[in-house]
PDB file of C-alpha atoms in Angstrom:
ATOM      1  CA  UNK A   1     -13.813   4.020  11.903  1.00 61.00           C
ATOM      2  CA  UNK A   2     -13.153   4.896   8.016  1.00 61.00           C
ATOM      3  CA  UNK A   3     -11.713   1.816   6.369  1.00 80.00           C
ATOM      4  CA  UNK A   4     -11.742   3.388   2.709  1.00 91.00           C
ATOM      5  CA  UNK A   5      -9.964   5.422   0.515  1.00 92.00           C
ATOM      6  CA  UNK A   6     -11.680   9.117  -0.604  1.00 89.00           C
ATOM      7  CA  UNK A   7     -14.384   7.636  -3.054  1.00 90.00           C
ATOM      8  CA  UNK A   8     -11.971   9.648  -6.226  1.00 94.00           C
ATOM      9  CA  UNK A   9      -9.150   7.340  -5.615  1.00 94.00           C
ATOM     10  CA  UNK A  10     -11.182   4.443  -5.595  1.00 93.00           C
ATOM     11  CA  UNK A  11     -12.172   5.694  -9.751  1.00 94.00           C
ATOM     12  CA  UNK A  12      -8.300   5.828 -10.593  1.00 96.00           C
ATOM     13  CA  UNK A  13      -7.331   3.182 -13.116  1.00 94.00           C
ATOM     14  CA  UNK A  14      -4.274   2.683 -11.354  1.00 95.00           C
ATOM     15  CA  UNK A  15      -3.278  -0.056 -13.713  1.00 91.00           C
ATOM     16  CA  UNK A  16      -2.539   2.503 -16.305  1.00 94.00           C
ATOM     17  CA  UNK A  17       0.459   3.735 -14.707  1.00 95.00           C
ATOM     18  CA  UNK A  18       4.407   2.026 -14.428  1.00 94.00           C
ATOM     19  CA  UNK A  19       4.432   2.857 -10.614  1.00 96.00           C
ATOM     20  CA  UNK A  20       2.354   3.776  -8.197  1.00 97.00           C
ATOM     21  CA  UNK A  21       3.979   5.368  -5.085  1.00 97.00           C
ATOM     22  CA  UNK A  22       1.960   5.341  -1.607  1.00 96.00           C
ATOM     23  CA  UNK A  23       2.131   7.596   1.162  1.00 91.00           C
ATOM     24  CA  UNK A  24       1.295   6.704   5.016  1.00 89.00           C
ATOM     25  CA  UNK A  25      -2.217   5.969   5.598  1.00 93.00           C
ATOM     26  CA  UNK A  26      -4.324   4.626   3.412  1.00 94.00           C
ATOM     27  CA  UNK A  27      -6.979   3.759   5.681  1.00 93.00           C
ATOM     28  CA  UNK A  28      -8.017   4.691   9.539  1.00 90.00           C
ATOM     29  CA  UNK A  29      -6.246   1.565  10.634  1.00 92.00           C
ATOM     30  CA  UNK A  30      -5.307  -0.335   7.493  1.00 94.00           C
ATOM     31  CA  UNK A  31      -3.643  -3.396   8.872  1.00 95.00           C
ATOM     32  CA  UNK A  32      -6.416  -4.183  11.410  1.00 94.00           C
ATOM     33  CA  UNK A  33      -7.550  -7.093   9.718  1.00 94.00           C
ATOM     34  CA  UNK A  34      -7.743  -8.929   6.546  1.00 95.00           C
ATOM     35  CA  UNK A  35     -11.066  -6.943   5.076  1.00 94.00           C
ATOM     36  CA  UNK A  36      -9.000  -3.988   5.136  1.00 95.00           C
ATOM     37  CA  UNK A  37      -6.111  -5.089   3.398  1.00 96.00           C
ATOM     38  CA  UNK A  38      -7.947  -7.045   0.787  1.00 96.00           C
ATOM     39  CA  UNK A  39      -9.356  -3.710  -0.051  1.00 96.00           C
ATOM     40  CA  UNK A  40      -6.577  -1.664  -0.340  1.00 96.00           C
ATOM     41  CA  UNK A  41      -5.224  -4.503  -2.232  1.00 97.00           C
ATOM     42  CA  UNK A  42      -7.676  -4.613  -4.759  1.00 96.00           C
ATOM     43  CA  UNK A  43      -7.163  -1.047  -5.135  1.00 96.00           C
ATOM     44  CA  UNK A  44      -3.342  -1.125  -5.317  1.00 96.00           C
ATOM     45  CA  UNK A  45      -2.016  -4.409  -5.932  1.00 97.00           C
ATOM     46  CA  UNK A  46      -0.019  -4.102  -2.784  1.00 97.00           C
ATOM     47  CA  UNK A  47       2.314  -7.249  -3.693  1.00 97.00           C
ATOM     48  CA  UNK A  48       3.863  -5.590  -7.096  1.00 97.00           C
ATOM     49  CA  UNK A  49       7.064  -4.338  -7.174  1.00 95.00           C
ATOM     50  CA  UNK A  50       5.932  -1.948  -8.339  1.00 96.00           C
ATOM     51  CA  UNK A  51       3.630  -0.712  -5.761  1.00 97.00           C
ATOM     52  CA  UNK A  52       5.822   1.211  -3.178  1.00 97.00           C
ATOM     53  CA  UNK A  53       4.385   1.874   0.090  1.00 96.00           C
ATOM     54  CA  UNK A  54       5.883   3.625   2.865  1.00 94.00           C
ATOM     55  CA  UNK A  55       3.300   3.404   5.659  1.00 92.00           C
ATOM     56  CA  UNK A  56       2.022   5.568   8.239  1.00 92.00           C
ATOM     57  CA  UNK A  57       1.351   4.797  11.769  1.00 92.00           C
ATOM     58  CA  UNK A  58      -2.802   4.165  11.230  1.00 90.00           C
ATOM     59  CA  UNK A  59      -1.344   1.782   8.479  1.00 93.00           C
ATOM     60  CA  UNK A  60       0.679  -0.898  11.142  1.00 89.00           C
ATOM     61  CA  UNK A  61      -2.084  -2.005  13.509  1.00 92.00           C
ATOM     62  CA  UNK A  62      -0.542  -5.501  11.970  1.00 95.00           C
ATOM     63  CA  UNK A  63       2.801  -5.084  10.567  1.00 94.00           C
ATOM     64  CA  UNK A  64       2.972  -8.858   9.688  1.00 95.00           C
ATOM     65  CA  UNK A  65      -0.303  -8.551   7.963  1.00 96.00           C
ATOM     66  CA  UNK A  66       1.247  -5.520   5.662  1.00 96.00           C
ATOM     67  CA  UNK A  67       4.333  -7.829   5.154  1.00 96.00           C
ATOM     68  CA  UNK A  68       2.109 -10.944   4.253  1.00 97.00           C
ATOM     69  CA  UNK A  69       0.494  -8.654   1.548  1.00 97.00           C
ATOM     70  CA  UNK A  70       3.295  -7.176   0.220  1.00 97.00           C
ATOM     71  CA  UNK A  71       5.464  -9.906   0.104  1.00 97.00           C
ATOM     72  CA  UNK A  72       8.143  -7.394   1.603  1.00 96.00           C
ATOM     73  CA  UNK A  73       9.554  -6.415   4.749  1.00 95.00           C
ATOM     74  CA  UNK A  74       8.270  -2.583   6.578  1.00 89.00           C
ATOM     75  CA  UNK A  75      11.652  -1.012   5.462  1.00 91.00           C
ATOM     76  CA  UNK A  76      13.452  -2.021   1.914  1.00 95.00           C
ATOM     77  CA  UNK A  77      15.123  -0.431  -0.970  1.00 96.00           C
ATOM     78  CA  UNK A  78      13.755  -0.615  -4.638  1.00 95.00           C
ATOM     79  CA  UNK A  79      15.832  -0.232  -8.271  1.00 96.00           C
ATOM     80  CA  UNK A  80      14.162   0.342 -11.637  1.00 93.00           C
ATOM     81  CA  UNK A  81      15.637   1.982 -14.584  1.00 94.00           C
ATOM     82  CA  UNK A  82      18.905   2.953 -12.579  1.00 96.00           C
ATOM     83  CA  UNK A  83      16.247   4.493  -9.895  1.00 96.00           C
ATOM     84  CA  UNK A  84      16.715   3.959  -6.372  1.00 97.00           C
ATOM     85  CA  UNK A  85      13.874   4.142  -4.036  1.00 97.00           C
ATOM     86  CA  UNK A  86      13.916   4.274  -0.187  1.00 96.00           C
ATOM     87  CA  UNK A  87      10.866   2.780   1.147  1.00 94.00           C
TER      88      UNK A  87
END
């Protein structure tokens, strides 16, 4: 079971960039347990704002786990500079 990102995205700088917009799975099975999500949260700062993730199904093994990290709920909307995201 893969629990990491393509070794390229773990080079990105992501902290260089205003937003950072994630698609559905991250990982194999990203919520499966804590390991996981503390790396893909040390990748992507899952608890910004500014870190939108709409999730796949490999990413909500533990959708409480997800919403624990991100300090949001699965399903939410998201305004920045008059910007209205879906997520």
């Amino acid at each position: 079971m893969n629990q990491s990102v393509l070794p390229g995205i773990e080079k990105i700088n992501f902290s260089n960039y205003e937003m950072i917009l994630l698609g559905g799975d991250l990982t194999y099975y990203t919520s499966i347990n804590r390991t996981s999500m503390d790396y893909c949260d040390s990748l992507f700062n899952l608890g910004n704002p500014n870190t939108l993730w709409t999730m796949g199904n490999h990413d909500l093994a533990n959708r409480s786990l997800v919403e624990e990290y991100t300090g949001r709920p699965s399903f939410y909307s998201y305004t920045i500079s008059n910007i209205t995201f879906l997520v």
